[in-house]
Structure formats: structure tokens, C-alpha cells
Amino acid sequence: MSNLDAIVHGLNPAQRAAALHQDGPLLVIAGAGAGKTRTATHRLACLLARGVPPEAIMCITFTNKAAREMRDRAIALVGADARRVMIRTFHSAAMVLLRQYIGEFPESGRTPAFSIADPTAQLALLKEAIAERNFDLKANRPESFLWRIGRYKNELADPESLLARQPTHDLMDWPRVLQMIRSTDRYVNRLTAEIWKRYEEKLRRNNMVDFDDLINLFTQMLREKPDIRTEVQRRFAYLQVDEFQDTNVAQLHMVKLLAGERQNVMAVGDDAQSIYSWRSADIRCILEFERHFPGAQTILLEQNYRSTGAIIRAANRLIAHNAGQRPKRLFTAAAEGCPIVLHEAETEVGEAQWVVQRIREGVAAGRHWGDFAILYRTGVQGRPFEEELREASVPYQVVGGPRFYDRREVQESLAYLRLLHNPRDSVSFERVLNAPRRGIGERGLQLLLALAAQREVDLIAALDLAAADGLLQDQAAEGARELYRHLRRAQEALAGQPGRFAAAMERLLHETGYMAYLREEDRRREERRSEVVESLVAAMHEFERRSPAAGLGAYLDHLALLEGQEEEEGGDVVKLQTIHSAKGLEYPVVFVVGMEQGLLPNQLALEEGNLEEERRLCYVAITRAREELYLTSARVRWQRGEMVITTPSQFLAEALGGGPARPVWMPASAD
């Protein structure tokens, strides 16, 4: 057996064809669980076995973890030569090559010793740029500008194109940039362009780049410096790109400039798992691969090695409803397996209780806690599951994000509640003082604490006294007076109805401007912090419903007991995570929860008629399951302070509507 034969031994025919491919562009469409990483690694090994110098190969991944995994697998296949292959993320590869060549690109205004601005440094420079124009930082939040500038940079735009409302070079995705410009107020666009130019000048003056600049500057250098471009293209004869469905316009053009005329590009990905448009990923990069790399060959990896026949059939049915995709149909040699189980609970609490009970029954039957994963559309949905898992003493871990009660917005909201209950609580007082900002700095805080001690009054009363006695400056004094009024009003409401703290809390968070403050931040986030707080208020209402005579003190005691339980780290624990964070992972048993219109698919997608990415997200969730799949929903759910009747997700009918894969229904009476 030759060395090549040994490397490809055990691969299926499609995997083998991809691994043995050498010259010219190749697109590998790898379905979920079809051995994408294995195929890409074996192709790298085949290149090395054929005598391609390791230094002539560049492999690009999206995460450092994926890069390490590919390198380790390649070393296991062909030995130490694999260590000399450049296996890096997009940004890491761009950074390394920028440092090597930027001395020959003086137009950049940077030297090879440039530093990369972290988020703190970026915000500091943006604040300086805004202050120079005498703009109010409260009305013109640096975070908003940073988010907007990053979006434009990922389309290879620049301030000049924004001001001129026309492309400045042929790499820009001008239709998308124009769409963004048209969807934004003309004044905001002008302001963004002006602040952006000042920000870039400050980066240059400090010999700094930000994270997005790594790719932008690199592509600019290759575009404008033919000698450097030729040298880099000659240096890297072969290029492999993983997770190609997640690339944005800037990354696509980086690949095109690196590939040059030889076009020795192997791109691996799955358009059905393109779920990061909110991070500027553009599915057109993979759908239109042949347009960018003419003459490209396409190989489909359709055999799934992960899931049962029932799960694969549901995934195929679901994704078949998407029009914008490359046709493929997963198949598996595995058995049909367990029927997919659907469960509709009465409430979100009932949904969580049912899921936890199924997990406990599974462990009693011989499974491990780590066999189970609970997946949801947004992190806020994890709250009732965390509570029920803690109540049942089930070890769990929130993957890819903080626990619900560890979130900053939850801690700040609860600080308001704790201060109402105990007006001498200085820790909670400090938390709420500038949430949102009220102009009361550290000096003001210490003055308020000292005043409360001297006058022997609580901290809420100290706010009024300090403002009345002129002890605080104008803005701080007004902030203190407002906070005092809101807190006193809430105290009076609680005194009148001691068991109705949820409504008082909800009103307080709105009146203080805290919810408005969160919604302003939400405009830049995939996950909305305001919805996290709404979920917290829903939990308060639920506690009142279940324990109508308990009151605020009992609720805070209940929280203290929940928060006192330590989360398990790694090991044999139930995993809670968003579907986005679960991509690339797999579990024996998966619960996809919140299968309702407005959650999955989410409300914005429904309003905009943009369901295809939501359907791909559901596809990713379904294909995380190896052996058992549960799809759950609730008939009623707390939304914005009230119980609303829900509608089952349309994806349920699409994935499981008729035929041999009839699901097993487990009604709400099974709660």
C-alpha cells in the first residue's frame, strides 16, 4: 500500500476524492456529521505526502481550537512536517503576514511593531474622536459607532465611500453597503464617517490597528502592492479554508488575493449551517463560489456518521424548504433509532420541569449527565431550565455564556429589588447608583455613604438629603433626586401590596430609565439584554403565582439559595447553550426547547419574512443529536410582563409532517 493509499484508507468515495484533489479550485459541501474536518486534514496530509513543501500550504480556520485540532490530526497522519504548515485563523494569518510586509507598505502609516487595539483601547480612541467634535457622549455612544464601523469594515468599505455614497474600489460589496447606508439616517452616516476618519487617524498615530483592520489592511496591501502580492502568492501555492459558509466579504477577498492565478483553493463548508449573518457572514460567499473561482469542482459529502435515521430524515425535510441553498440530501448507515419526541407544556416552567424529569429518568436508566444538552434560540431562555436543574440538584454548565443570575443586567436589576427590601444595603446601592448613568462618581458615592452614617438614615433617604443640602454637583444632584423619587414611589407601592413586588419592580426599571438604557445597548447585540431582564420579571411573576403569600423577602431568600449552588465546570454535567454556540458539537440526547413562532423562528425574522437563516439554525440544532431528539414548546409564555398564548413553530410541521418519521407526541398532561 502506497503512502497516499494509507492516508485515504477508510475514507468513503466522496471524502477520498476530496482528499486526493490537488490543483485548481475545489468546493467541498460537507453536510452535518459528514466528516468535514477529517476530510480537510487528510487532504492536507495528501499534499505533504506528494512532496508539497509544508511552507507552501496555508490552512485557514475560524477558531484557534479548530487550528490546533487540524494540526494535531495532520501530525498524527504524516509526522513533524505538518508542524511547518501555516494553520491559522483569518485574523492570525493576516497579522503574521502584515508584520512581515507592512514595512514595504508605508501608506498604511504603521510599522511592523504595530499593536492591536483591544476593545478598551478602541473605545478610548473613539471617545477622543467624539469629544473633539464636542458631541455628547451620552447621545453618541462610542459602542454604537464601534459596532457600525465594524460592520462597514467587514464589507471592505471606508469613510470616503460612506460620505460619497459610492464605491471607492472594486472589492467592496457595494450593494450591501448601499443597503446599510440607505437604512440609516443620512446625518448618522455623515457623523459615522467623520468619527471613523478621526478614529483611523488616531490608530495610525498610535501605530495601532483594530481587529477588523487586520484583514482590511492586509487585503489593501495585496491590492495596492503588486510586488508583495506576487511574492505572497508564490509563497503559498495551496490554500485550504474551513467553515467557508461563515466568511464575510473581506475574508472572501483575502482568499481571492492569496489564491492568485493558480486558484489552488479548497473551501470546505455547509451552506445549510450558515447562521452568523449577524456577525457579517455572507452566505453568498459559498453559494457563488464558482463565480469567484471559475472552473471550480464541487464534491458533496452527504453521508452522516453522527445521527440516527429518524434525526437525519427530519433534518432533510426541514432544510428542503429553503430556496437559497445547494441541493444535497444527507443519508446514514445507522439504524432508524428512537422516534423524535414532541412535547407541549402548559408554561415555560412546565416545559423546564418536563425536560429535567426526562433527564433524571435517563440517568436512572444508565445514561450520564453529560449525555444531555438543552439548546435554545437565545440565552435568556435558559433561565427556567437553570432554576429547575438547581432545584433538582442536577449538575449543569452553561456553555458559551454566563449563568442567568451572573449576568450584569440581572445583578443590576436585582440590586434595585434588594435595595427596596433593605435600604441600608451599600453593595446594592453602589450597583444601582449609575445604572443607568446619573453623573454620581466615586466621590459622590463616598459622600452619600458617609452622610447616611452621620445622620443615621438609610441610603435612599441619603439621596434626598444630599441633593437638598447642595452636597452634590448639578448633574449628580439631579440624578440623586430622580433616583430618590423613583425608589420612594416603589417603596410605597410595595407597602400597599407587599405580595405584588413583580409589578412594582417592572415599573421601577422603566421609570428609572434602566430598560431604555438596555434597549439602546441592544441595537448592537444579537442577544438583547432587555429581554434578559424581561425574563427576570417573568420569573418574579411566576414566583408570585406559585407562592402568592410569600412576598419580596421570601423571593430574595429563594434567589440566595439558587445562587448559592455552584455550577459544575466540565465533566459529567448537563449542557445548556444557545444553538449558535452548539455549532460543531454533538450529544447523545438533545432537547431543542422553545419551538414556537417568535422564538424559533424569532420574531424579527417573521416580521421581515427572512426565515431561511432561522431554518438553518433549527437544522443545526436538530443535527447536534446523535441518538435521541426532543422538541419542546409551551402553550403560554411570559412576554413583556404578561402571559401570551403561543403558536407552535412552523419548523415542527416542516421537519416532522407525515411519512415514516411520525413523531411521538407527549402531551402537557405528562408534566
PDB file of N, CA, C and O in Angstrom, residues 395-437:
ATOM      1  N   PRO A 395     -26.355  18.437  38.166  1.00  0.00           N
ATOM      2  CA  PRO A 395     -25.174  19.214  37.786  1.00  0.00           C
ATOM      3  C   PRO A 395     -25.300  19.718  36.341  1.00  0.00           C
ATOM      4  O   PRO A 395     -25.667  18.974  35.440  1.00  0.00           O
ATOM      5  N   TYR A 396     -24.971  20.971  36.120  1.00  0.00           N
ATOM      6  CA  TYR A 396     -25.093  21.534  34.780  1.00  0.00           C
ATOM      7  C   TYR A 396     -24.032  22.598  34.554  1.00  0.00           C
ATOM      8  O   TYR A 396     -23.404  23.096  35.485  1.00  0.00           O
ATOM      9  N   GLN A 397     -23.877  22.954  33.294  1.00  0.00           N
ATOM     10  CA  GLN A 397     -22.952  24.019  32.914  1.00  0.00           C
ATOM     11  C   GLN A 397     -23.573  24.814  31.771  1.00  0.00           C
ATOM     12  O   GLN A 397     -24.087  24.234  30.816  1.00  0.00           O
ATOM     13  N   VAL A 398     -23.547  26.134  31.881  1.00  0.00           N
ATOM     14  CA  VAL A 398     -23.949  27.000  30.777  1.00  0.00           C
ATOM     15  C   VAL A 398     -22.727  27.178  29.884  1.00  0.00           C
ATOM     16  O   VAL A 398     -21.703  27.710  30.315  1.00  0.00           O
ATOM     17  N   VAL A 399     -22.827  26.739  28.649  1.00  0.00           N
ATOM     18  CA  VAL A 399     -21.698  26.751  27.718  1.00  0.00           C
ATOM     19  C   VAL A 399     -21.744  28.015  26.867  1.00  0.00           C
ATOM     20  O   VAL A 399     -22.788  28.363  26.316  1.00  0.00           O
ATOM     21  N   GLY A 400     -20.614  28.700  26.768  1.00  0.00           N
ATOM     22  CA  GLY A 400     -20.517  29.835  25.857  1.00  0.00           C
ATOM     23  C   GLY A 400     -21.124  31.122  26.365  1.00  0.00           C
ATOM     24  O   GLY A 400     -21.332  32.064  25.609  1.00  0.00           O
ATOM     25  N   GLY A 401     -21.435  31.180  27.652  1.00  0.00           N
ATOM     26  CA  GLY A 401     -22.014  32.397  28.206  1.00  0.00           C
ATOM     27  C   GLY A 401     -22.156  32.272  29.710  1.00  0.00           C
ATOM     28  O   GLY A 401     -21.979  31.197  30.279  1.00  0.00           O
ATOM     29  N   PRO A 402     -22.515  33.370  30.366  1.00  0.00           N
ATOM     30  CA  PRO A 402     -22.668  33.327  31.824  1.00  0.00           C
ATOM     31  C   PRO A 402     -23.973  32.659  32.237  1.00  0.00           C
ATOM     32  O   PRO A 402     -24.918  32.561  31.457  1.00  0.00           O
ATOM     33  N   ARG A 403     -24.017  32.187  33.481  1.00  0.00           N
ATOM     34  CA  ARG A 403     -25.276  31.749  34.052  1.00  0.00           C
ATOM     35  C   ARG A 403     -26.231  32.937  34.106  1.00  0.00           C
ATOM     36  O   ARG A 403     -25.807  34.091  34.198  1.00  0.00           O
ATOM     37  N   PHE A 404     -27.523  32.632  34.087  1.00  0.00           N
ATOM     38  CA  PHE A 404     -28.521  33.688  34.036  1.00  0.00           C
ATOM     39  C   PHE A 404     -28.333  34.689  35.177  1.00  0.00           C
ATOM     40  O   PHE A 404     -28.310  35.900  34.958  1.00  0.00           O
ATOM     41  N   TYR A 405     -28.211  34.192  36.402  1.00  0.00           N
ATOM     42  CA  TYR A 405     -28.140  35.083  37.554  1.00  0.00           C
ATOM     43  C   TYR A 405     -26.770  35.714  37.758  1.00  0.00           C
ATOM     44  O   TYR A 405     -26.584  36.518  38.659  1.00  0.00           O
ATOM     45  N   ASP A 406     -25.798  35.368  36.899  1.00  0.00           N
ATOM     46  CA  ASP A 406     -24.491  36.012  36.929  1.00  0.00           C
ATOM     47  C   ASP A 406     -24.394  37.167  35.935  1.00  0.00           C
ATOM     48  O   ASP A 406     -23.407  37.897  35.927  1.00  0.00           O
ATOM     49  N   ARG A 407     -25.398  37.340  35.077  1.00  0.00           N
ATOM     50  CA  ARG A 407     -25.372  38.408  34.080  1.00  0.00           C
ATOM     51  C   ARG A 407     -25.422  39.779  34.754  1.00  0.00           C
ATOM     52  O   ARG A 407     -26.111  39.975  35.752  1.00  0.00           O
ATOM     53  N   ARG A 408     -24.701  40.711  34.169  1.00  0.00           N
ATOM     54  CA  ARG A 408     -24.624  42.050  34.759  1.00  0.00           C
ATOM     55  C   ARG A 408     -25.996  42.688  34.863  1.00  0.00           C
ATOM     56  O   ARG A 408     -26.350  43.274  35.892  1.00  0.00           O
ATOM     57  N   GLU A 409     -26.808  42.592  33.814  1.00  0.00           N
ATOM     58  CA  GLU A 409     -28.113  43.233  33.830  1.00  0.00           C
ATOM     59  C   GLU A 409     -29.046  42.602  34.875  1.00  0.00           C
ATOM     60  O   GLU A 409     -29.890  43.290  35.455  1.00  0.00           O
ATOM     61  N   VAL A 410     -28.882  41.300  35.136  1.00  0.00           N
ATOM     62  CA  VAL A 410     -29.675  40.639  36.173  1.00  0.00           C
ATOM     63  C   VAL A 410     -29.215  41.101  37.552  1.00  0.00           C
ATOM     64  O   VAL A 410     -30.031  41.421  38.425  1.00  0.00           O
ATOM     65  N   GLN A 411     -27.902  41.163  37.761  1.00  0.00           N
ATOM     66  CA  GLN A 411     -27.370  41.620  39.041  1.00  0.00           C
ATOM     67  C   GLN A 411     -27.781  43.064  39.330  1.00  0.00           C
ATOM     68  O   GLN A 411     -28.137  43.402  40.464  1.00  0.00           O
ATOM     69  N   GLU A 412     -27.759  43.912  38.306  1.00  0.00           N
ATOM     70  CA  GLU A 412     -28.155  45.314  38.499  1.00  0.00           C
ATOM     71  C   GLU A 412     -29.643  45.420  38.809  1.00  0.00           C
ATOM     72  O   GLU A 412     -30.054  46.188  39.681  1.00  0.00           O
ATOM     73  N   SER A 413     -30.466  44.653  38.091  1.00  0.00           N
ATOM     74  CA  SER A 413     -31.908  44.683  38.332  1.00  0.00           C
ATOM     75  C   SER A 413     -32.238  44.192  39.734  1.00  0.00           C
ATOM     76  O   SER A 413     -33.059  44.786  40.449  1.00  0.00           O
ATOM     77  N   LEU A 414     -31.604  43.108  40.134  1.00  0.00           N
ATOM     78  CA  LEU A 414     -31.849  42.575  41.478  1.00  0.00           C
ATOM     79  C   LEU A 414     -31.334  43.523  42.558  1.00  0.00           C
ATOM     80  O   LEU A 414     -31.878  43.553  43.669  1.00  0.00           O
ATOM     81  N   ALA A 415     -30.305  44.309  42.231  1.00  0.00           N
ATOM     82  CA  ALA A 415     -29.805  45.288  43.197  1.00  0.00           C
ATOM     83  C   ALA A 415     -30.898  46.308  43.533  1.00  0.00           C
ATOM     84  O   ALA A 415     -31.030  46.728  44.687  1.00  0.00           O
ATOM     85  N   TYR A 416     -31.672  46.719  42.524  1.00  0.00           N
ATOM     86  CA  TYR A 416     -32.809  47.602  42.793  1.00  0.00           C
ATOM     87  C   TYR A 416     -33.766  46.944  43.786  1.00  0.00           C
ATOM     88  O   TYR A 416     -34.242  47.571  44.742  1.00  0.00           O
ATOM     89  N   LEU A 417     -34.063  45.677  43.551  1.00  0.00           N
ATOM     90  CA  LEU A 417     -35.007  44.951  44.394  1.00  0.00           C
ATOM     91  C   LEU A 417     -34.467  44.796  45.815  1.00  0.00           C
ATOM     92  O   LEU A 417     -35.195  44.995  46.796  1.00  0.00           O
ATOM     93  N   ARG A 418     -33.203  44.453  45.920  1.00  0.00           N
ATOM     94  CA  ARG A 418     -32.596  44.259  47.240  1.00  0.00           C
ATOM     95  C   ARG A 418     -32.539  45.575  48.022  1.00  0.00           C
ATOM     96  O   ARG A 418     -32.702  45.596  49.236  1.00  0.00           O
ATOM     97  N   LEU A 419     -32.300  46.668  47.308  1.00  0.00           N
ATOM     98  CA  LEU A 419     -32.242  47.969  47.973  1.00  0.00           C
ATOM     99  C   LEU A 419     -33.612  48.372  48.500  1.00  0.00           C
ATOM    100  O   LEU A 419     -33.719  48.963  49.578  1.00  0.00           O
ATOM    101  N   LEU A 420     -34.671  48.052  47.751  1.00  0.00           N
ATOM    102  CA  LEU A 420     -36.018  48.318  48.242  1.00  0.00           C
ATOM    103  C   LEU A 420     -36.301  47.530  49.518  1.00  0.00           C
ATOM    104  O   LEU A 420     -36.921  48.033  50.452  1.00  0.00           O
ATOM    105  N   HIS A 421     -35.834  46.297  49.539  1.00  0.00           N
ATOM    106  CA  HIS A 421     -36.050  45.435  50.704  1.00  0.00           C
ATOM    107  C   HIS A 421     -35.186  45.844  51.887  1.00  0.00           C
ATOM    108  O   HIS A 421     -35.622  45.805  53.035  1.00  0.00           O
ATOM    109  N   ASN A 422     -33.955  46.254  51.574  1.00  0.00           N
ATOM    110  CA  ASN A 422     -33.008  46.638  52.624  1.00  0.00           C
ATOM    111  C   ASN A 422     -32.303  47.926  52.202  1.00  0.00           C
ATOM    112  O   ASN A 422     -31.262  47.888  51.563  1.00  0.00           O
ATOM    113  N   PRO A 423     -32.872  49.082  52.545  1.00  0.00           N
ATOM    114  CA  PRO A 423     -32.313  50.363  52.099  1.00  0.00           C
ATOM    115  C   PRO A 423     -30.934  50.687  52.673  1.00  0.00           C
ATOM    116  O   PRO A 423     -30.361  51.724  52.323  1.00  0.00           O
ATOM    117  N   ARG A 424     -30.401  49.836  53.528  1.00  0.00           N
ATOM    118  CA  ARG A 424     -29.048  50.040  54.061  1.00  0.00           C
ATOM    119  C   ARG A 424     -28.009  49.177  53.348  1.00  0.00           C
ATOM    120  O   ARG A 424     -26.836  49.173  53.733  1.00  0.00           O
ATOM    121  N   ASP A 425     -28.430  48.475  52.306  1.00  0.00           N
ATOM    122  CA  ASP A 425     -27.548  47.573  51.556  1.00  0.00           C
ATOM    123  C   ASP A 425     -26.630  48.409  50.653  1.00  0.00           C
ATOM    124  O   ASP A 425     -27.011  48.813  49.553  1.00  0.00           O
ATOM    125  N   SER A 426     -25.402  48.659  51.109  1.00  0.00           N
ATOM    126  CA  SER A 426     -24.490  49.540  50.372  1.00  0.00           C
ATOM    127  C   SER A 426     -23.992  48.907  49.071  1.00  0.00           C
ATOM    128  O   SER A 426     -23.695  49.616  48.099  1.00  0.00           O
ATOM    129  N   VAL A 427     -23.875  47.579  49.032  1.00  0.00           N
ATOM    130  CA  VAL A 427     -23.423  46.908  47.812  1.00  0.00           C
ATOM    131  C   VAL A 427     -24.445  47.111  46.696  1.00  0.00           C
ATOM    132  O   VAL A 427     -24.101  47.471  45.565  1.00  0.00           O
ATOM    133  N   SER A 428     -25.729  46.883  47.010  1.00  0.00           N
ATOM    134  CA  SER A 428     -26.784  47.090  46.018  1.00  0.00           C
ATOM    135  C   SER A 428     -26.906  48.570  45.662  1.00  0.00           C
ATOM    136  O   SER A 428     -27.134  48.924  44.506  1.00  0.00           O
ATOM    137  N   PHE A 429     -26.745  49.433  46.633  1.00  0.00           N
ATOM    138  CA  PHE A 429     -26.809  50.879  46.404  1.00  0.00           C
ATOM    139  C   PHE A 429     -25.752  51.307  45.383  1.00  0.00           C
ATOM    140  O   PHE A 429     -26.048  52.073  44.448  1.00  0.00           O
ATOM    141  N   GLU A 430     -24.551  50.818  45.541  1.00  0.00           N
ATOM    142  CA  GLU A 430     -23.473  51.160  44.613  1.00  0.00           C
ATOM    143  C   GLU A 430     -23.780  50.653  43.199  1.00  0.00           C
ATOM    144  O   GLU A 430     -23.465  51.321  42.221  1.00  0.00           O
ATOM    145  N   ARG A 431     -24.415  49.478  43.105  1.00  0.00           N
ATOM    146  CA  ARG A 431     -24.729  48.907  41.793  1.00  0.00           C
ATOM    147  C   ARG A 431     -25.763  49.745  41.039  1.00  0.00           C
ATOM    148  O   ARG A 431     -25.661  49.909  39.832  1.00  0.00           O
ATOM    149  N   VAL A 432     -26.774  50.249  41.734  1.00  0.00           N
ATOM    150  CA  VAL A 432     -27.862  50.947  41.047  1.00  0.00           C
ATOM    151  C   VAL A 432     -27.557  52.411  40.807  1.00  0.00           C
ATOM    152  O   VAL A 432     -28.211  53.055  39.983  1.00  0.00           O
ATOM    153  N   LEU A 433     -26.571  52.947  41.509  1.00  0.00           N
ATOM    154  CA  LEU A 433     -26.330  54.386  41.510  1.00  0.00           C
ATOM    155  C   LEU A 433     -26.136  54.936  40.097  1.00  0.00           C
ATOM    156  O   LEU A 433     -26.630  56.013  39.763  1.00  0.00           O
ATOM    157  N   ASN A 434     -25.431  54.218  39.270  1.00  0.00           N
ATOM    158  CA  ASN A 434     -25.175  54.662  37.893  1.00  0.00           C
ATOM    159  C   ASN A 434     -25.598  53.622  36.870  1.00  0.00           C
ATOM    160  O   ASN A 434     -24.930  53.410  35.858  1.00  0.00           O
ATOM    161  N   ALA A 435     -26.713  52.986  37.131  1.00  0.00           N
ATOM    162  CA  ALA A 435     -27.299  52.044  36.180  1.00  0.00           C
ATOM    163  C   ALA A 435     -28.765  52.439  35.941  1.00  0.00           C
ATOM    164  O   ALA A 435     -29.648  51.976  36.661  1.00  0.00           O
ATOM    165  N   PRO A 436     -29.029  53.351  35.023  1.00  0.00           N
ATOM    166  CA  PRO A 436     -28.112  53.965  34.062  1.00  0.00           C
ATOM    167  C   PRO A 436     -27.290  55.109  34.679  1.00  0.00           C
ATOM    168  O   PRO A 436     -27.481  55.439  35.865  1.00  0.00           O
ATOM    169  N   ARG A 437     -26.430  55.717  33.863  1.00  0.00           N
ATOM    170  CA  ARG A 437     -25.538  56.764  34.361  1.00  0.00           C
ATOM    171  C   ARG A 437     -26.334  57.959  34.902  1.00  0.00           C
ATOM    172  O   ARG A 437     -27.282  58.437  34.261  1.00  0.00           O
TER     173      ARG A 437
END
